[in-house]
CSV table of C-alpha atoms in Angstrom, one decimal:
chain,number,residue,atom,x,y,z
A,545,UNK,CA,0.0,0.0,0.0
A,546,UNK,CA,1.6,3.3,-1.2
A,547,UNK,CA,1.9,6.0,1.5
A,548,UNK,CA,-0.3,9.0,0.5
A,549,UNK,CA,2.5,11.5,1.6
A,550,UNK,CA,3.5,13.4,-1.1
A,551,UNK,CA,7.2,14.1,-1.7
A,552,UNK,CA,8.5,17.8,-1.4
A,553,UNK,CA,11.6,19.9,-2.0
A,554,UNK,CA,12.9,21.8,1.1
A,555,UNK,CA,15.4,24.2,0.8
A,556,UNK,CA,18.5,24.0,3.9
A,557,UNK,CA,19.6,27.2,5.7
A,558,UNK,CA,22.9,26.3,3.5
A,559,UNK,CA,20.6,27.1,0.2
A,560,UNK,CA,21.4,22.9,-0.5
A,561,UNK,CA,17.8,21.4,-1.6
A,562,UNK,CA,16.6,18.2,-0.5
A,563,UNK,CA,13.5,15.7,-1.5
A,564,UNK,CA,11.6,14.6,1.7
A,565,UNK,CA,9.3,11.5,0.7
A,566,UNK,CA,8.4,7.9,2.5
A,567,UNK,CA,11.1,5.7,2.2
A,568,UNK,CA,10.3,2.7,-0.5
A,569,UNK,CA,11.8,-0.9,-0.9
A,570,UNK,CA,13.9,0.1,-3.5
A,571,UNK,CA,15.8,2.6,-1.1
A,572,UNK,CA,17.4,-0.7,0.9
A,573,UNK,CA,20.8,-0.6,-0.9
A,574,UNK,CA,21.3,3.0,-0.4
A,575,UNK,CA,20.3,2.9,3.5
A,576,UNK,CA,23.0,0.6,3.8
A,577,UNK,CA,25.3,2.9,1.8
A,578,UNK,CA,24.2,5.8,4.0
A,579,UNK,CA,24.6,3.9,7.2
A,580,UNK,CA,28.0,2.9,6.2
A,581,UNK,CA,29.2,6.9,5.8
A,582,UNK,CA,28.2,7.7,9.0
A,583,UNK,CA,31.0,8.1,11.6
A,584,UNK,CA,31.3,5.5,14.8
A,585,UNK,CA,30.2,8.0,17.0
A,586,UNK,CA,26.9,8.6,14.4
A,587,UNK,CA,26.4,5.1,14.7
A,588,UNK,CA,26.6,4.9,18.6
A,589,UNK,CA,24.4,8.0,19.2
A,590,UNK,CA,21.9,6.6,16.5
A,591,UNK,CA,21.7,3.0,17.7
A,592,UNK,CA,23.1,3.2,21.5
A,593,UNK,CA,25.6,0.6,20.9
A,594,UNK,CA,29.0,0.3,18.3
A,595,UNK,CA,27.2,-1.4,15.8
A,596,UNK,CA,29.2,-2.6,12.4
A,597,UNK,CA,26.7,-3.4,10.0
A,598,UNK,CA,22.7,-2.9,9.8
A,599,UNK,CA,20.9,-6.1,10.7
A,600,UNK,CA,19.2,-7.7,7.5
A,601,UNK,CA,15.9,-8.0,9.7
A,602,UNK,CA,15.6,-4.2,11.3
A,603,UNK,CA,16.7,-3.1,7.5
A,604,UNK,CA,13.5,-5.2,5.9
A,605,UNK,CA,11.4,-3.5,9.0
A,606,UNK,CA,12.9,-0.2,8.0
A,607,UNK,CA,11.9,-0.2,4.4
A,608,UNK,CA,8.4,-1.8,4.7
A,609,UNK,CA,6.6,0.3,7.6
A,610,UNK,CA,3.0,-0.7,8.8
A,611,UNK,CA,0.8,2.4,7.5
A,612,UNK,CA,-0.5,3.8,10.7
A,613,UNK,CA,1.9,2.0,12.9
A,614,UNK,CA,5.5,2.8,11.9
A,615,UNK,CA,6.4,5.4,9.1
A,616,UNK,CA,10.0,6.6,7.6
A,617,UNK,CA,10.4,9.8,5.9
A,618,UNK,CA,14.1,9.8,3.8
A,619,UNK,CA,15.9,12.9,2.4
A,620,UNK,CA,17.5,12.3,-0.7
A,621,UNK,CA,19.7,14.5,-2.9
A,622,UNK,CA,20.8,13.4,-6.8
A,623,UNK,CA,24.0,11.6,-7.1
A,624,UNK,CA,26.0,9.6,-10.2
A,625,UNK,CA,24.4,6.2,-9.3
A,626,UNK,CA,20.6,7.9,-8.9
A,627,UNK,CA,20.3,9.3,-5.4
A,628,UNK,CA,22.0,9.4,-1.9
A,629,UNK,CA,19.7,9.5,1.5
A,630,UNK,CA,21.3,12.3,3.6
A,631,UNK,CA,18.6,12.0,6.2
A,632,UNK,CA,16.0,9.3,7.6
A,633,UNK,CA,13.4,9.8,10.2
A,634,UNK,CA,11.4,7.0,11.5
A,635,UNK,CA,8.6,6.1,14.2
A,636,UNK,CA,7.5,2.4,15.8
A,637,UNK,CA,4.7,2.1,18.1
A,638,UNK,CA,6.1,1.7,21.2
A,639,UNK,CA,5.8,-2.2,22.1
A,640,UNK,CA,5.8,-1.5,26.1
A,641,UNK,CA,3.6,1.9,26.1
A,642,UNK,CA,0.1,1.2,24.8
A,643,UNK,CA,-0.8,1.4,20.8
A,644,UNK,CA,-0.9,5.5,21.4
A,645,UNK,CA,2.7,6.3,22.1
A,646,UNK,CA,5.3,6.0,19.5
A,647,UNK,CA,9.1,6.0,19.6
A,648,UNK,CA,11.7,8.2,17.3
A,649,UNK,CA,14.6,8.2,15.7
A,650,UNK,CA,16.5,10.5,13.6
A,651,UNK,CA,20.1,9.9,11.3
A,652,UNK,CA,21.7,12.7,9.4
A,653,UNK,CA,24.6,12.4,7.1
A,654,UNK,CA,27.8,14.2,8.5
A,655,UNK,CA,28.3,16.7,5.8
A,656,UNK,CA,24.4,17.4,6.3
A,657,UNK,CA,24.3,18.1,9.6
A,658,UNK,CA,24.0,21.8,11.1
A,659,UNK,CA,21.4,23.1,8.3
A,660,UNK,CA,18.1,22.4,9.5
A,661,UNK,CA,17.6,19.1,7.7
A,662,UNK,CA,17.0,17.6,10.9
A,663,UNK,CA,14.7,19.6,12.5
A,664,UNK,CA,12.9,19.6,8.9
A,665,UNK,CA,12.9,15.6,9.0
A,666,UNK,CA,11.7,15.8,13.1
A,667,UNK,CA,8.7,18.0,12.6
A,668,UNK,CA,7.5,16.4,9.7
A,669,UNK,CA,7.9,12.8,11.6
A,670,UNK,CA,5.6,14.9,14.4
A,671,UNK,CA,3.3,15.8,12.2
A,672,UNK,CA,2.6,12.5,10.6
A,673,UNK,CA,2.6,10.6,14.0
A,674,UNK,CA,-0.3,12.7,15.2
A,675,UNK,CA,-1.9,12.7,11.8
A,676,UNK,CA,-1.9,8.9,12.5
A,677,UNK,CA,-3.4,8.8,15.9
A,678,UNK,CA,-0.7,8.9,18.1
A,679,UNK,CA,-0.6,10.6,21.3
A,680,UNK,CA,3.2,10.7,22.4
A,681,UNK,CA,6.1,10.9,20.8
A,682,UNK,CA,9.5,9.6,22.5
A,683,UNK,CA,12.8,8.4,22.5
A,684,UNK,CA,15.6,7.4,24.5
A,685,UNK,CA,19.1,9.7,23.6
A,686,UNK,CA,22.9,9.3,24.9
A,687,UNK,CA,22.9,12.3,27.5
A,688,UNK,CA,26.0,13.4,26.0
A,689,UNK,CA,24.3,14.0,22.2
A,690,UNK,CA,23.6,17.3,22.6
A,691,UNK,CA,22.9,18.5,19.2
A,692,UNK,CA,19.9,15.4,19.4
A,693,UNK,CA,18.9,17.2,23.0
A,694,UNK,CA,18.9,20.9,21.4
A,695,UNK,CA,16.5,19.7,18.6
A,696,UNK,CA,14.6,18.0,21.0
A,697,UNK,CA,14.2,20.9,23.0
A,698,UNK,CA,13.9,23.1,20.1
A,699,UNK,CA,10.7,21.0,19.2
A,700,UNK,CA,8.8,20.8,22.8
A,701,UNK,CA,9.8,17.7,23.7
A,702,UNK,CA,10.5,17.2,27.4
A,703,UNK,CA,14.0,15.8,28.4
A,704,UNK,CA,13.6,13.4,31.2
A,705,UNK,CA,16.2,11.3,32.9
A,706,UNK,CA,15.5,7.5,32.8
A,707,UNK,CA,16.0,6.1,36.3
A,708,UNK,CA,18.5,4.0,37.5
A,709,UNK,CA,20.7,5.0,33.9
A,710,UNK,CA,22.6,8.7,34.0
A,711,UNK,CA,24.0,7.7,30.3
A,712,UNK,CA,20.2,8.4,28.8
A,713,UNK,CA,17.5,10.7,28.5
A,714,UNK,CA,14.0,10.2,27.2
A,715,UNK,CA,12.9,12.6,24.7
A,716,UNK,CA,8.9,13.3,25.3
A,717,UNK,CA,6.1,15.2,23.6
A,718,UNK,CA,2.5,15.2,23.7
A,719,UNK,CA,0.9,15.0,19.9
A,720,UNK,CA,-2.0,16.9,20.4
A,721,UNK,CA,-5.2,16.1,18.2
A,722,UNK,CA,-5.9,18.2,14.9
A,723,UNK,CA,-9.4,19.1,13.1
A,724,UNK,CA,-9.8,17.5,10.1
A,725,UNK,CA,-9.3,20.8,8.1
A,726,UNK,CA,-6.0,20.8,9.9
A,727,UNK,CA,-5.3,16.8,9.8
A,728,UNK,CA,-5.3,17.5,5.6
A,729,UNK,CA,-3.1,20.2,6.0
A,730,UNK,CA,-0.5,18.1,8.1
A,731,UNK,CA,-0.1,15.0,5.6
């Protein structure tokens, strides 16, 4: 089933333009060319662990979301071989928190970062979230990320400590519920 959000152009605080759209099965071989320019330290403050290579089954998750349960928005920029992803946002219903509180995550390349394109890929990922019926937004983040805790911030979300671990903070934020006129508008 083909996600109704439309792809759109959005122009970087750098004047650098990328395509925001749902992420496809055809965009497996270049998340895994994408994961593998990201730095260690990317890698660690994205997954919470030194991780080498993408597992095959999070990857196949990744690139067929549930419509209304999970969702991935991509950035993508023209390259030689077709395109590169710069950027992915994703949510998953939270396993442990009811079916009305979702969980976040957010990569951006390294020669992306600092230009907007993640706040750009976060707000979006808000929006469609609450246009899909969630509640609550959250995620867990290495305390000492703090570009990932200054977006939070930036965006409302509430930084909590998770007891009993000083290494993370959960991200929070309450998806208020939109009119239909407005729901339209979010998508």
């Amino acid at each position: 089933m083909p996600s109704p959000y439309r792809p759109r152009r959005v122009t970087l605080r750098d004047g650098r333009e990328v395509t925001l759209r749902a992420i496809v099965e055809a965009d497996k071989a270049e998340i895994v060319r994408a994961f593998e320019r990201l730095s260690g330290e990317s890698r660690y403050y994205r997954f919470m662990q030194h991780k080498e290579h993408l597992d095959d089954a999070a990857l196949e998750r990744g690139v067929h979301p549930r419509p209304g349960r999970d969702f991935v928005f991509v950035a993508t920029t023209p390259a030689a071989d077709g395109i590169d992803i710069v950027g992915a946002a994703q949510y998953v219903r939270a396993e442990d928190s009811g079916d009305k509180t979702c969980e976040f995550a957010v990569t951006v390349a390294e020669d992306w970062r600092r230009r907007g394109l993640a706040t750009r890929l976060l707000a979006s990922l808000v929006r469609r979230a609450r246009r899909d019926g969630y509640d609550t937004m959250e995620g867990l983040v290495i305390a000492e990320n703090t570009p990932m805790l200054a977006l939070a911030r930036k965006l409302h979300f509430k930084v909590k400590p998770v007891s009993g671990d000083a290494t993370v903070l959960r991200v929070q934020r309450a998806l208020q519920r939109l009119s239909p006129t407005q729901t339209r508008q979010a998508g």
